[in-house]
XYZ file of C-alpha atoms in Angstrom:
383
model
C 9.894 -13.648 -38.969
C 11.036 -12.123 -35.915
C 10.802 -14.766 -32.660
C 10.641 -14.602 -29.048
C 11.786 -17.895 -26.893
C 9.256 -18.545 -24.088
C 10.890 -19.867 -21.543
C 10.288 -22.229 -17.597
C 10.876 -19.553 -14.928
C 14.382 -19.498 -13.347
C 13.643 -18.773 -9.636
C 12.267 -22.072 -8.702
C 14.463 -22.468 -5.273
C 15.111 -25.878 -7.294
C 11.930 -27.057 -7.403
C 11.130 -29.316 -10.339
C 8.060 -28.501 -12.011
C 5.837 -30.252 -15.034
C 3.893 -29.182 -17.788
C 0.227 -28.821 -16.383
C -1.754 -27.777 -19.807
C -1.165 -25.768 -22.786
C -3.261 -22.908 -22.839
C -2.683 -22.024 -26.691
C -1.622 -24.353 -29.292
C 0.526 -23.419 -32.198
C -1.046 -20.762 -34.896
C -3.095 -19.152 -31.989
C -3.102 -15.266 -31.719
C -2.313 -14.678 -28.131
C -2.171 -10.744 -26.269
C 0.194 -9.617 -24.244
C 0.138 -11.090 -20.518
C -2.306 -14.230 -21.975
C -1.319 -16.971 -20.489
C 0.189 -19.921 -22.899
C 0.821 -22.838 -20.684
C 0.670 -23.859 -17.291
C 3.405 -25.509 -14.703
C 2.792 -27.408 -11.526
C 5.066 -27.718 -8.812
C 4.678 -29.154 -5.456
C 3.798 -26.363 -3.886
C 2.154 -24.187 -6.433
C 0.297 -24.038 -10.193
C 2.160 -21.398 -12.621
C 1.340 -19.282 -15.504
C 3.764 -18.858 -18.127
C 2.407 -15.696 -19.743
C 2.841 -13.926 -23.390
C 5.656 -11.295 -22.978
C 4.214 -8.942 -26.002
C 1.075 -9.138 -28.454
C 2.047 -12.281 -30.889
C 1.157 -15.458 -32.117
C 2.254 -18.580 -30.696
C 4.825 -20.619 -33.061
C 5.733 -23.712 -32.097
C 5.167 -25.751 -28.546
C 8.856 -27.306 -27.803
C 7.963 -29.765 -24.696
C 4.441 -31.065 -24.409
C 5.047 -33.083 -21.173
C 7.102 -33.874 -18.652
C 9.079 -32.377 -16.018
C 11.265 -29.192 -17.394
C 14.218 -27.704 -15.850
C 14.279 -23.601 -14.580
C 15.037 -20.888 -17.732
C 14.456 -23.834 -20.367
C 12.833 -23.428 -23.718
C 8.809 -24.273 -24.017
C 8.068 -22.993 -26.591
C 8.637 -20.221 -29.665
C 6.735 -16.772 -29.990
C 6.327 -14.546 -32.725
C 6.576 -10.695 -32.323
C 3.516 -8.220 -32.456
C 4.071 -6.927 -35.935
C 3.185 -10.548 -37.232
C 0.068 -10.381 -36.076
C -1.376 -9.282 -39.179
C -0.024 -11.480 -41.263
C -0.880 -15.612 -41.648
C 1.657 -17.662 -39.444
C 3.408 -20.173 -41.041
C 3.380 -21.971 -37.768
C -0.893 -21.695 -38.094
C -0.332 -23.628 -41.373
C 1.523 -26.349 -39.795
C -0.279 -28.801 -38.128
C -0.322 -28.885 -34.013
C 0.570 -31.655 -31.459
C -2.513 -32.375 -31.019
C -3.316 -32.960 -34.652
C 0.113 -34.696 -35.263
C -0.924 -38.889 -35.898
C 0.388 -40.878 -33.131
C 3.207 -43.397 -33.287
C 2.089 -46.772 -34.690
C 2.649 -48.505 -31.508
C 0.230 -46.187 -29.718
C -3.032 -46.500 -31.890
C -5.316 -45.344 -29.168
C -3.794 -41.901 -29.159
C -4.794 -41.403 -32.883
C -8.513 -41.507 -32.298
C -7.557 -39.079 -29.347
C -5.780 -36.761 -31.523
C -8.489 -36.458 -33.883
C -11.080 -34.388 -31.817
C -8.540 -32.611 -29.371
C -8.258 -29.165 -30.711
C -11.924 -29.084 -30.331
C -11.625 -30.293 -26.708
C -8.570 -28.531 -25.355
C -7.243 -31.590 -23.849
C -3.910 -31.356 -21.530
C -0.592 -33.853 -22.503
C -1.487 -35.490 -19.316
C -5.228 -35.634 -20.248
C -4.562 -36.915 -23.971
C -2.075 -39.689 -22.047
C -4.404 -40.619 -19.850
C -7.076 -41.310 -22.479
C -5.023 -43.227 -24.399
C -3.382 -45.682 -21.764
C -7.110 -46.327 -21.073
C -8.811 -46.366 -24.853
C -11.111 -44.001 -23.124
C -13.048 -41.060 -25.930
C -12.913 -38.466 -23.768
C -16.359 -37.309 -25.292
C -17.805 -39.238 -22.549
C -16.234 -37.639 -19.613
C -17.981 -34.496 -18.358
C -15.470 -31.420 -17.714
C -15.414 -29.503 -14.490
C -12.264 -27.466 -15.058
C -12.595 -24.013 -15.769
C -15.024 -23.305 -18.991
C -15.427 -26.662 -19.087
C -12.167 -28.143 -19.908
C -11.863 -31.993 -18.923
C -9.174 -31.821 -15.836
C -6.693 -35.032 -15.434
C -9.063 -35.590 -12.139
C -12.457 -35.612 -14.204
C -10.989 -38.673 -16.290
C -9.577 -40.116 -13.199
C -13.383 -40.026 -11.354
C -14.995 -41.442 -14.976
C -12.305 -44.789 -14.805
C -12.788 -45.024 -11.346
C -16.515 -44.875 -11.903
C -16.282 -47.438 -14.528
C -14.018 -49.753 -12.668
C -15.499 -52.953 -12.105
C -12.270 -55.004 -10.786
C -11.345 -55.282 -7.023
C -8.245 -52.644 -7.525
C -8.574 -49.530 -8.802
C -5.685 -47.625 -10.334
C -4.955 -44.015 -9.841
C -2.794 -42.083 -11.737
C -0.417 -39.749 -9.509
C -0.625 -36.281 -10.648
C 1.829 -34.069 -10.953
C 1.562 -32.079 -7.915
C 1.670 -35.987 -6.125
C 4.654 -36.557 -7.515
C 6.641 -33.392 -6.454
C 5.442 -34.469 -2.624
C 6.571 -37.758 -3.036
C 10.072 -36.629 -4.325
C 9.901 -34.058 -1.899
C 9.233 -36.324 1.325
C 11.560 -39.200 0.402
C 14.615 -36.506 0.034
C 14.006 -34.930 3.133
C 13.866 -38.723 4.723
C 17.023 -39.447 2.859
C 18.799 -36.006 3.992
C 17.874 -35.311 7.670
C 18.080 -38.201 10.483
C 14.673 -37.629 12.155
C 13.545 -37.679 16.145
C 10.359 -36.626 17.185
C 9.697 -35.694 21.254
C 6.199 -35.258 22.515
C 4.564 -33.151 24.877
C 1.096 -32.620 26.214
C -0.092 -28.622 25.849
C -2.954 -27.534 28.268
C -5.109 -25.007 25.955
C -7.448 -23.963 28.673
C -5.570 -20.360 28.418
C -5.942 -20.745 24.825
C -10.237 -21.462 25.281
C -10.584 -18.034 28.020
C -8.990 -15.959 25.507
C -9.932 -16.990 23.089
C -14.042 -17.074 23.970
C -13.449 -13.581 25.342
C -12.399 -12.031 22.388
C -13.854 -13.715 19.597
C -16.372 -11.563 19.182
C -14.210 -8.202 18.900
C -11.955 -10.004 16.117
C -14.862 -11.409 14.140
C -16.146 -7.648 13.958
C -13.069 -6.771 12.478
C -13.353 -9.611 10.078
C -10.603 -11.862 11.615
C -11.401 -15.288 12.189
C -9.797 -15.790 15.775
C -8.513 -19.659 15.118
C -6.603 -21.821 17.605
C -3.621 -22.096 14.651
C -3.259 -18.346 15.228
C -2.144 -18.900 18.961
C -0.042 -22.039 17.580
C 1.638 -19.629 15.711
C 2.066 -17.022 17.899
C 3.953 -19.716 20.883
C 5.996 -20.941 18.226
C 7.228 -17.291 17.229
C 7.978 -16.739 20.864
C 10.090 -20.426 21.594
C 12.352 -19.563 19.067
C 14.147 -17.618 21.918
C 14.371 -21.053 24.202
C 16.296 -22.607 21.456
C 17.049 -20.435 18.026
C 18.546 -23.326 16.067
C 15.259 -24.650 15.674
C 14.957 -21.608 13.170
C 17.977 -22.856 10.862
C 19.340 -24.356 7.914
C 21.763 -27.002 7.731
C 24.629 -26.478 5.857
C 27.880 -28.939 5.184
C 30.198 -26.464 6.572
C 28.094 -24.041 9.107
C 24.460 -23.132 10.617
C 22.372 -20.816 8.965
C 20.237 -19.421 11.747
C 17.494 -16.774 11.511
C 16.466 -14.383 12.939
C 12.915 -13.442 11.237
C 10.716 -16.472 11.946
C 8.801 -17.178 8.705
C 6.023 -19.917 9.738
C 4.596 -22.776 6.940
C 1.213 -23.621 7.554
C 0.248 -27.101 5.941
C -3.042 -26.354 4.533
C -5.002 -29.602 2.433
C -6.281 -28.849 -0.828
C -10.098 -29.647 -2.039
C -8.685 -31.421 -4.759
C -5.905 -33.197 -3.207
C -2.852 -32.457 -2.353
C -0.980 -30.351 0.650
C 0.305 -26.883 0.545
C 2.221 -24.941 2.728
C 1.629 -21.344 2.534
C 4.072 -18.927 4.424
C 3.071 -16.351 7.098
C 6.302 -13.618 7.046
C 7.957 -11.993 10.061
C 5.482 -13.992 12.736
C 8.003 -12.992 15.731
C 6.992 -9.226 14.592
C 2.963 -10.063 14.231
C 0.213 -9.499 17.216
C -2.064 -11.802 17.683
C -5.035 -10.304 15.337
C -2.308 -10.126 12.576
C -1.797 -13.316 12.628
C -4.856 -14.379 12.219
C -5.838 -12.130 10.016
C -2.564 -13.129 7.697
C -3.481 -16.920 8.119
C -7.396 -16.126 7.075
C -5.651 -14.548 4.115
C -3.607 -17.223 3.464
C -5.782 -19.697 3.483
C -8.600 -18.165 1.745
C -6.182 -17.595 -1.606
C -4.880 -21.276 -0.984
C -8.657 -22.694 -1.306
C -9.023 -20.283 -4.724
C -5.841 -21.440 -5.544
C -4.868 -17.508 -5.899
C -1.643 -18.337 -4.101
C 1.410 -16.823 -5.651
C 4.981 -18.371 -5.790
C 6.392 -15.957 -2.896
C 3.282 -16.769 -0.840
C 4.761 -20.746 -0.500
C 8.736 -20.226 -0.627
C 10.788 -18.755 1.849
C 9.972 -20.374 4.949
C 12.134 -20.991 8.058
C 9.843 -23.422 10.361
C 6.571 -25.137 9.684
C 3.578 -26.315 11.612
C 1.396 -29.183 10.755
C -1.855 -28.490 12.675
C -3.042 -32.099 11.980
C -5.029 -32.292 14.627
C -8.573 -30.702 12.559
C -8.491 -33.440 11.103
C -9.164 -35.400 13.576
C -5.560 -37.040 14.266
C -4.168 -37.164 17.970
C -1.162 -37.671 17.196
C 1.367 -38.069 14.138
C 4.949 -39.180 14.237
C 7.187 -38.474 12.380
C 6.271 -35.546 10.618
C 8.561 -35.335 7.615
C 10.601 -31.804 7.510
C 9.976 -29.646 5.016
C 13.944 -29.088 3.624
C 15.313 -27.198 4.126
C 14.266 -26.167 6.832
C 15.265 -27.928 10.723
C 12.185 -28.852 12.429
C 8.485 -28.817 11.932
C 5.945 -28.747 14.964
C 2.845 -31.000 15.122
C -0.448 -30.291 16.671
C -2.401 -32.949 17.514
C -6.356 -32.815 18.231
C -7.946 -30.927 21.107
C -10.011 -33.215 23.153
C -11.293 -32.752 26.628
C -9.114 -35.086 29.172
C -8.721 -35.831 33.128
C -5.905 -34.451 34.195
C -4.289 -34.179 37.813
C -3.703 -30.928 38.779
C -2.357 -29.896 41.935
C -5.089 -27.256 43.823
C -4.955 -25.920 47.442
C -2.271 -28.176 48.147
C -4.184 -31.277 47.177
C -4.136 -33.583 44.125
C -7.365 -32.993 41.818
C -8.861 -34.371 38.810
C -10.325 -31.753 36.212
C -11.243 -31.575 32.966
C -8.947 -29.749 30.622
C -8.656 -28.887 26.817
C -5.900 -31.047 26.198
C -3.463 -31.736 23.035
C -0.348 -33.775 22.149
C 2.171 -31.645 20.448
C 5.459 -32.978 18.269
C 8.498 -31.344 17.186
C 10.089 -33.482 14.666
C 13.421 -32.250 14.562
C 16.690 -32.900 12.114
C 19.122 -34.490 14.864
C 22.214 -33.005 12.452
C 20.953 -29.959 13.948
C 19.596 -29.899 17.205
C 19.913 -32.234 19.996
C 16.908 -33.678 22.884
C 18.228 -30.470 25.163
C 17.110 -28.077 22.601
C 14.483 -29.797 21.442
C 13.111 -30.215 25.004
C 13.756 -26.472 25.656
C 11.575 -25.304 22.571
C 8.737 -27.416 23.745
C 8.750 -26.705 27.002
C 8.468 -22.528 26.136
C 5.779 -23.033 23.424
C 3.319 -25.068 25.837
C 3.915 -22.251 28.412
């Protein structure tokens, strides 16, 4: 029989990723461009799809992290098709009895080609002798997700401390924010912006964006200033490197959006020095309306030069430090808009007004850029 290795995807930027769930198990008759299994990174769920019409042989790695360009999994060719796979005859992981030591996963096993359980599902299950019978799915046709048996435990916890399993997508941040802690000394320097330019436009043309279908938001203008202070102090744009400075000149801006189900993602708005204001906005609506269908591709998240962590909708006033997102150099944070006293001098004379106010952070990598530059950047994007 004629066989096709299905392999991790090789342009990962060296991101680790993990098995998610097998969409096909062993003996199944898949189409070409049917997806067999999907990844998770830290930034972004992938498809691994059939390259040709075939059948589905034999699954190679079940769980775990796996490594760019390795093997998943074997495929046989098209012409096969009509024939009865030896691989159908065999029997699947799923159906495979569990070690001795493991009891709990036999039961498990038993019923999971009928449910379409994930590794991380089944392993879950098993570390808690839980039938997943019991747990209603919400995952797409529903399949029980890793966070429906995570709700039913924590539903039927009765103990003072609950325990959480970290999922996949958890774990990349984790390993992701502790290297960029370990990597890049961090020093944050604060400023206070007055948006009251930011309110007047942005009441007077509302209106005329919305009937274009653009959602005028204030990250749009965040995005826009921070485009523009790149000129005050360019090395913020960079990437350190052992033996030189990698600085750029197209400013590609990371937008930390939160996921419903957990989880951050930073989603990347291209050529933002080269954007109006209404294309901004109208390429962060987009952004952030695929991120909340999770319809985000893999170029949509890699790639970026600077980030901004608009922190402040949720309610924070101000956050410090904000890790860097390696490899890039800084990362800006906006804290919440609140209405403050502030002096202000008018007609020669000291006055008190009222003023959209909001505390804004650039967390820099000091390897890179020192308080001058830093200063310089802040100063341009809160004029």
């Amino acid at each position: 029989m004629s066989e096709l290795e299905i392999r991790a995807p090789q342009d990962q930027e060296g991101t680790k990723s993990a098995i998610r769930a097998w969409l096909k198990q062993p003996g199944d008759r898949v189409r070409a461009h049917e997806a067999l299994v999907e990844l998770e990174t830290d930034k972004v769920a992938l498809e691994v799809a059939a390259p040709e019409d075939g059948v589905l042989l034999e699954i190679l790695v079940q769980d775990g992290d796996v490594l760019p360009g390795q093997i998943l999994a074997r495929f046989g060719q098209s012409q096969n098709l009509g024939k009865t796979p030896q691989a159908a005859a065999l029997p699947t992981s799923s159906q495979a009895p569990a070690p001795t030591a493991r009891p709990a996963s036999r039961s498990i096993a038993s019923f999971d080609a009928g449910l379409r359980l994930s590794p991380s599902v089944r392993r879950l299950c098993a570390e808690h002798q839980l039938d997943p019978r019991a747990v209603t799915g919400a995952g797409r046709g529903g399949r029980i997700t890793f966070a429906d048996i995570e709700r039913h435990l924590a539903g039927a916890q009765q103990e003072a401390v609950q325990i959480i399993a970290h999922s996949p997508m958890r774990r990349r941040i984790a390993e992701h924010m502790a290297q960029s802690v370990q990597t890049a000394p961090h020093v944050t320097a604060l400023f206070e912006a007055d948006c009251s330019a930011i309110f007047a436009h942005r009441a007077a043309n509302r209106q005329a964006a919305q009937a274009q279908g653009i959602p005028l938001t204030y990250t749009a203008y965040f995005v826009a200033a921070a485009a523009l202070a790149m000129q005050a102090a360019p090395a913020v744009n960079s990437r350190w490197h052992d033996a030189h400075l990698e600085v750029f000149r197209d400013v590609h801006v990371g937008v930390g959006a939160a996921l419903p189900d957990g989880g951050l993602i930073v989603p990347v708005l291209r050529d933002a020095q080269r954007l109006s204001l209404l294309e901004i906005a109208a390429g962060l609506a987009d952004l952030t309306e695929r991120a909340r269908l999770g319809r985000l591709t893999k170029a949509d998240v890699t790639g970026g030069t600077f980030s901004i962590s608009n922190h402040g909708v949720s309610g924070t006033l101000l956050a410090a430090p904000i890790i860097i997102n390696q490899p890039q150099s800084a990362i800006l944070g906006i804290g919440k808009l609140t209405k403050r006293v502030v002096v202000r001098e008018l007609a020669g004379q000291d006055a008190m007004l009222i003023r959209p106010m909001a505390y804004v952070t650039l967390t820099i990598d000091h390897r890179v850029l020192d308080g001058a530059q830093t200063n310089a950047w802040l100063t341009r994007f809160v004029e």
